[in-house]
PDB file of C-alpha atoms in Angstrom:
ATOM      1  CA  UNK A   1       8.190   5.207 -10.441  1.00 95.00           C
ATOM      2  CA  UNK A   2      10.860   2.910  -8.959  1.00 95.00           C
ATOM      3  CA  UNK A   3      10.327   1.291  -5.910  1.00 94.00           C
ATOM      4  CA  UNK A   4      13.930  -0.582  -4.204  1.00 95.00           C
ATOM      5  CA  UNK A   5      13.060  -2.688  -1.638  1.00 93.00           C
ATOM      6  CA  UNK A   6      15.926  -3.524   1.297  1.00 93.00           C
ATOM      7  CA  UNK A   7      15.470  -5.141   4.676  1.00 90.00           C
ATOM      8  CA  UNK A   8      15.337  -1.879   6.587  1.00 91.00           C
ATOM      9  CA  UNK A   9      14.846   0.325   3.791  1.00 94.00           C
ATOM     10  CA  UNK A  10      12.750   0.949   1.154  1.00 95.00           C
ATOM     11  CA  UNK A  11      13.833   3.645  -1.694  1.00 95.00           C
ATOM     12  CA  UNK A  12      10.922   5.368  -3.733  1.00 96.00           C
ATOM     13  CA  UNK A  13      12.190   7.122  -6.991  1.00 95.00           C
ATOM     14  CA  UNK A  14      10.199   9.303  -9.284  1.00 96.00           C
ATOM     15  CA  UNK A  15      11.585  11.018 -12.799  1.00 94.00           C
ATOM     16  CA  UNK A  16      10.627  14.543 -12.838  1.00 93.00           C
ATOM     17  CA  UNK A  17       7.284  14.500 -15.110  1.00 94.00           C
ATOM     18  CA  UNK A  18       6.019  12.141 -11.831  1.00 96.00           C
ATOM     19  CA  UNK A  19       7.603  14.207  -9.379  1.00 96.00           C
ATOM     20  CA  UNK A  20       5.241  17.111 -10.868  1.00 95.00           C
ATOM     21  CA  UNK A  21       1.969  15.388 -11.295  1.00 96.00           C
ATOM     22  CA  UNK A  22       2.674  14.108  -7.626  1.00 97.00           C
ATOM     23  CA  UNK A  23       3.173  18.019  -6.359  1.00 96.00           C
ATOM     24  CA  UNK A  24      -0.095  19.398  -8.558  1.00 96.00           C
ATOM     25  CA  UNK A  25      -2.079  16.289  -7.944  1.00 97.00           C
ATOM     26  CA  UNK A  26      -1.350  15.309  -4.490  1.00 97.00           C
ATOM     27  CA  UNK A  27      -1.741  11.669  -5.657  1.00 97.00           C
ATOM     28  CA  UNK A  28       0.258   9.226  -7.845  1.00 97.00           C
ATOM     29  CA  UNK A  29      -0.604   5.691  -8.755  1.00 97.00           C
ATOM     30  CA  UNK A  30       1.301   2.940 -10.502  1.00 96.00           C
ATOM     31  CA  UNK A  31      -0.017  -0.915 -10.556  1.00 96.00           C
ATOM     32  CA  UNK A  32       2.563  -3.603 -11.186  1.00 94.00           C
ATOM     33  CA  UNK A  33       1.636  -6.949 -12.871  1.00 95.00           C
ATOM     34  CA  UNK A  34       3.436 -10.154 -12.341  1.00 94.00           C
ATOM     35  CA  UNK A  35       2.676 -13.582 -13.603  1.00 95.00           C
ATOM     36  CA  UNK A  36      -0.268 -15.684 -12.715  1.00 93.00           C
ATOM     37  CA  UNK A  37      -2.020 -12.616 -12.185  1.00 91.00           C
ATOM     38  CA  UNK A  38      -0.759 -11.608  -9.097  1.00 94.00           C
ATOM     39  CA  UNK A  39      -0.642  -7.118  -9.191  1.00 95.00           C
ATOM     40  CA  UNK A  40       0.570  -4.727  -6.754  1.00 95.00           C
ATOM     41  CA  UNK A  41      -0.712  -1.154  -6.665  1.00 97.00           C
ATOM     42  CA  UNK A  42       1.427   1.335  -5.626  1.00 97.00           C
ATOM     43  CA  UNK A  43       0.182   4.674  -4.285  1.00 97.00           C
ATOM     44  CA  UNK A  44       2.230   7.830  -3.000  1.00 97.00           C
ATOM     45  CA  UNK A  45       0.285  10.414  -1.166  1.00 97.00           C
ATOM     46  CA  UNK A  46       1.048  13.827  -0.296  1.00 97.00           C
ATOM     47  CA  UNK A  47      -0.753  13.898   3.517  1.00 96.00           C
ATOM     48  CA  UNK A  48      -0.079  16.380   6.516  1.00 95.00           C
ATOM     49  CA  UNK A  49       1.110  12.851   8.635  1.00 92.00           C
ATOM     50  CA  UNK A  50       3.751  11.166   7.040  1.00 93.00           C
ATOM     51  CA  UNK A  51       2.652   7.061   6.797  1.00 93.00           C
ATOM     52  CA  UNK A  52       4.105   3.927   4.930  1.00 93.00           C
ATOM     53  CA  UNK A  53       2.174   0.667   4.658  1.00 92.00           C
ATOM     54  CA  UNK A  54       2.233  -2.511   3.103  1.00 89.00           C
ATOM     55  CA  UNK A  55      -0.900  -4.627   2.873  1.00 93.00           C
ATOM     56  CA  UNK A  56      -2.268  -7.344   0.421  1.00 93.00           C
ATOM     57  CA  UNK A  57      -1.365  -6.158  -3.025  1.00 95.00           C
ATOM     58  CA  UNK A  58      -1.062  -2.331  -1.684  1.00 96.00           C
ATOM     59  CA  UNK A  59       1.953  -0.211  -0.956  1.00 95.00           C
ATOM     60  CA  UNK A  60       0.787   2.812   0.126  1.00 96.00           C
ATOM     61  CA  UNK A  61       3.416   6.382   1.199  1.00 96.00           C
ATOM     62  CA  UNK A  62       2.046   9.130   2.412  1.00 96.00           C
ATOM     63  CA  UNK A  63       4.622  11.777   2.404  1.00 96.00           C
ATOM     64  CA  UNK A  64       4.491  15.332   3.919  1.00 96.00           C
ATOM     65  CA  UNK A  65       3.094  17.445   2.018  1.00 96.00           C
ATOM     66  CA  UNK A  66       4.127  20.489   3.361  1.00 95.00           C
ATOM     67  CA  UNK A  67       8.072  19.937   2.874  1.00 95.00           C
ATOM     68  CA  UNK A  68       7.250  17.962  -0.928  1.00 95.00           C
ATOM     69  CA  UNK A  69       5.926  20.723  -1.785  1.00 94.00           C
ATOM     70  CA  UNK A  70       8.899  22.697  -1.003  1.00 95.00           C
ATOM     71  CA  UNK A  71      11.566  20.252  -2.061  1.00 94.00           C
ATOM     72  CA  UNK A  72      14.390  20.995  -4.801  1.00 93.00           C
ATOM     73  CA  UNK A  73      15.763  17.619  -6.231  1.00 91.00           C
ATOM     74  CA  UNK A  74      18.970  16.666  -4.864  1.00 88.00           C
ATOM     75  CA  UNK A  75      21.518  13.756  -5.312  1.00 87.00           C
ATOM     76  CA  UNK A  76      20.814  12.663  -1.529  1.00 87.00           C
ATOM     77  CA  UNK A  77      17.384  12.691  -1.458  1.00 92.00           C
ATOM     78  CA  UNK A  78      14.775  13.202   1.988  1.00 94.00           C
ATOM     79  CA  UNK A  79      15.057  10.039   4.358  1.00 94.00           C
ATOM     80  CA  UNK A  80      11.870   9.279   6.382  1.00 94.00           C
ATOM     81  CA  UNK A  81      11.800   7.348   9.361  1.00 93.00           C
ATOM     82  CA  UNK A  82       9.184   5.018  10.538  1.00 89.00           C
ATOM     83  CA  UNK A  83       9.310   2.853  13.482  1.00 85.00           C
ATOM     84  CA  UNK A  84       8.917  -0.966  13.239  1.00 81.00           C
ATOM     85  CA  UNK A  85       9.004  -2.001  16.437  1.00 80.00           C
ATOM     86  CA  UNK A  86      10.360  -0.301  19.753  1.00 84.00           C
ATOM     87  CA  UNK A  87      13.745   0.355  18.926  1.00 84.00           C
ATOM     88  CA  UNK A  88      13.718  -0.693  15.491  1.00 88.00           C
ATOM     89  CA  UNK A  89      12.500   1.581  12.515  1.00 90.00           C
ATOM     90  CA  UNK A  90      11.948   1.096   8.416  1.00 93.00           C
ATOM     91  CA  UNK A  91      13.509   4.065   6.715  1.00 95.00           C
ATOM     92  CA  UNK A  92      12.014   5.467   3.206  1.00 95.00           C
ATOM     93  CA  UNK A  93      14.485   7.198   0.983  1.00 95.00           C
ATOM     94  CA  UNK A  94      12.335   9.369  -1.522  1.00 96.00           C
ATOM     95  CA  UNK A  95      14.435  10.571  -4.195  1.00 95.00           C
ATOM     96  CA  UNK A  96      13.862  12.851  -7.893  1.00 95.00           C
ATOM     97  CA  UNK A  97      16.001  11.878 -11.059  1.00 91.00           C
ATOM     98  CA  UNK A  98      17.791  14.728 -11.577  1.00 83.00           C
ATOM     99  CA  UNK A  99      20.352  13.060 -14.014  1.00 76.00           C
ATOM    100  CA  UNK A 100      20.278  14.820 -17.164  1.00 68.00           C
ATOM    101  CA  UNK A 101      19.315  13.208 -20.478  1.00 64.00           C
ATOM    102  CA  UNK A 102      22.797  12.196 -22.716  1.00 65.00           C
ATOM    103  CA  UNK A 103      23.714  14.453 -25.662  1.00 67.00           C
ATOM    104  CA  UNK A 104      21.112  14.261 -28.334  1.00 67.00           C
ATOM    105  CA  UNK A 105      18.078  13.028 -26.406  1.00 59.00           C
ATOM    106  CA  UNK A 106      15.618  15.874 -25.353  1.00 63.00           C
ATOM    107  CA  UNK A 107      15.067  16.500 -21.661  1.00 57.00           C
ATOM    108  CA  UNK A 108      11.000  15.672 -20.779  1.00 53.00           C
TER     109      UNK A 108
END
Protein backbone atom coordinates (compact mmCIF):
# COMPACT_ATOMS: atom_id res chain seq x y z
CA UNK A 1 0.00 0.00 0.00
CA UNK A 2 1.26 3.48 -0.95
CA UNK A 3 -0.12 6.34 0.52
CA UNK A 4 1.04 10.11 -1.43
CA UNK A 5 0.19 12.77 0.57
CA UNK A 6 -0.41 16.50 -1.25
CA UNK A 7 -2.00 19.61 0.17
CA UNK A 8 -5.40 18.98 -1.36
CA UNK A 9 -4.91 15.54 -2.27
CA UNK A 10 -4.13 12.47 -0.97
CA UNK A 11 -3.37 9.35 -3.47
CA UNK A 12 -3.96 5.72 -2.04
CA UNK A 13 -2.26 2.94 -4.22
CA UNK A 14 -2.64 -0.76 -3.82
CA UNK A 15 -0.70 -3.64 -6.09
CA UNK A 16 -3.15 -6.13 -7.17
CA UNK A 17 -2.64 -9.07 -4.44
CA UNK A 18 -3.98 -5.92 -1.94
CA UNK A 19 -6.45 -4.77 -4.26
CA UNK A 20 -7.97 -8.48 -3.89
CA UNK A 21 -7.73 -9.12 -0.23
CA UNK A 22 -9.33 -5.52 0.04
CA UNK A 23 -12.45 -6.72 -2.40
CA UNK A 24 -12.84 -10.41 -0.49
CA UNK A 25 -12.06 -8.99 2.87
CA UNK A 26 -13.68 -5.70 2.96
CA UNK A 27 -10.76 -4.55 5.17
CA UNK A 28 -7.02 -3.82 4.68
CA UNK A 29 -4.51 -2.74 7.25
CA UNK A 30 -0.93 -1.56 7.02
CA UNK A 31 1.01 0.11 10.19
CA UNK A 32 3.98 2.31 9.42
CA UNK A 33 6.91 2.71 11.90
CA UNK A 34 9.10 5.70 12.12
CA UNK A 35 11.83 6.51 14.53
CA UNK A 36 11.47 7.14 18.18
CA UNK A 37 8.62 4.99 18.05
CA UNK A 38 6.23 7.08 16.60
CA UNK A 39 3.60 4.43 14.10
CA UNK A 40 0.82 5.23 11.93
CA UNK A 41 -1.87 2.68 11.11
CA UNK A 42 -3.39 2.83 8.02
CA UNK A 43 -6.82 1.30 7.36
CA UNK A 44 -8.96 1.19 4.01
CA UNK A 45 -12.51 0.16 4.37
CA UNK A 46 -14.95 -0.92 1.95
CA UNK A 47 -18.34 0.96 3.63
CA UNK A 48 -21.76 1.88 1.89
CA UNK A 49 -20.72 5.91 2.88
CA UNK A 50 -17.65 6.87 1.47
CA UNK A 51 -15.34 8.65 4.58
CA UNK A 52 -11.60 9.78 4.93
CA UNK A 53 -10.08 10.70 8.28
CA UNK A 54 -7.01 11.50 9.85
CA UNK A 55 -6.63 11.28 13.61
CA UNK A 56 -3.69 10.60 16.09
CA UNK A 57 -1.64 7.87 14.52
CA UNK A 58 -4.83 6.70 12.29
CA UNK A 59 -5.61 7.21 8.65
CA UNK A 60 -8.62 5.71 8.07
CA UNK A 61 -10.67 5.46 4.00
CA UNK A 62 -13.68 4.13 3.76
CA UNK A 63 -14.41 3.64 0.17
CA UNK A 64 -17.71 2.57 -1.54
CA UNK A 65 -18.11 -0.57 -1.59
CA UNK A 66 -20.58 -0.99 -4.02
CA UNK A 67 -18.54 0.62 -7.08
CA UNK A 68 -14.90 -1.21 -5.53
CA UNK A 69 -16.43 -3.98 -5.93
CA UNK A 70 -17.17 -3.36 -9.45
CA UNK A 71 -14.01 -1.56 -10.45
CA UNK A 72 -11.54 -2.74 -13.37
CA UNK A 73 -7.99 -1.19 -12.80
CA UNK A 74 -7.29 1.64 -14.93
CA UNK A 75 -4.32 4.09 -15.55
CA UNK A 76 -6.59 7.07 -14.17
CA UNK A 77 -7.84 5.69 -11.29
CA UNK A 78 -11.50 6.72 -9.18
CA UNK A 79 -11.17 10.34 -7.61
CA UNK A 80 -13.24 10.88 -4.41
CA UNK A 81 -14.22 14.06 -3.16
CA UNK A 82 -14.53 15.16 0.35
CA UNK A 83 -15.27 18.53 1.55
CA UNK A 84 -12.91 20.43 3.91
CA UNK A 85 -14.53 23.31 4.56
CA UNK A 86 -17.47 25.19 2.68
CA UNK A 87 -16.12 25.62 -0.57
CA UNK A 88 -13.04 23.83 -0.17
CA UNK A 89 -12.72 19.92 -0.51
CA UNK A 90 -9.68 17.12 0.00
CA UNK A 91 -9.74 14.84 -2.99
CA UNK A 92 -8.60 10.95 -2.66
CA UNK A 93 -7.22 9.41 -5.78
CA UNK A 94 -7.49 5.50 -5.26
CA UNK A 95 -5.60 3.80 -7.81
CA UNK A 96 -4.54 -0.35 -8.74
CA UNK A 97 -0.95 -1.10 -10.19
CA UNK A 98 -1.71 -2.39 -13.25
CA UNK A 99 1.93 -2.06 -14.64
CA UNK A 100 3.08 -5.32 -15.68
CA UNK A 101 6.10 -7.08 -14.18
CA UNK A 102 9.51 -6.61 -16.70
CA UNK A 103 10.55 -9.61 -18.83
CA UNK A 104 11.69 -12.44 -16.67
CA UNK A 105 10.02 -11.63 -13.35
CA UNK A 106 6.69 -13.57 -12.74
CA UNK A 107 3.48 -11.59 -12.42
CA UNK A 108 1.96 -12.17 -8.50
Amino acid sequence: MKVKLEPQKTSLRLNKEEFQTLRQKNQLQEELLFPGGKRLNITVLLESIQFFSFEGDEMRFGLPNHIIQIYKPSKVGLSLKFQRGKDEFHTVIFEVDIKKPPLGVPAQ
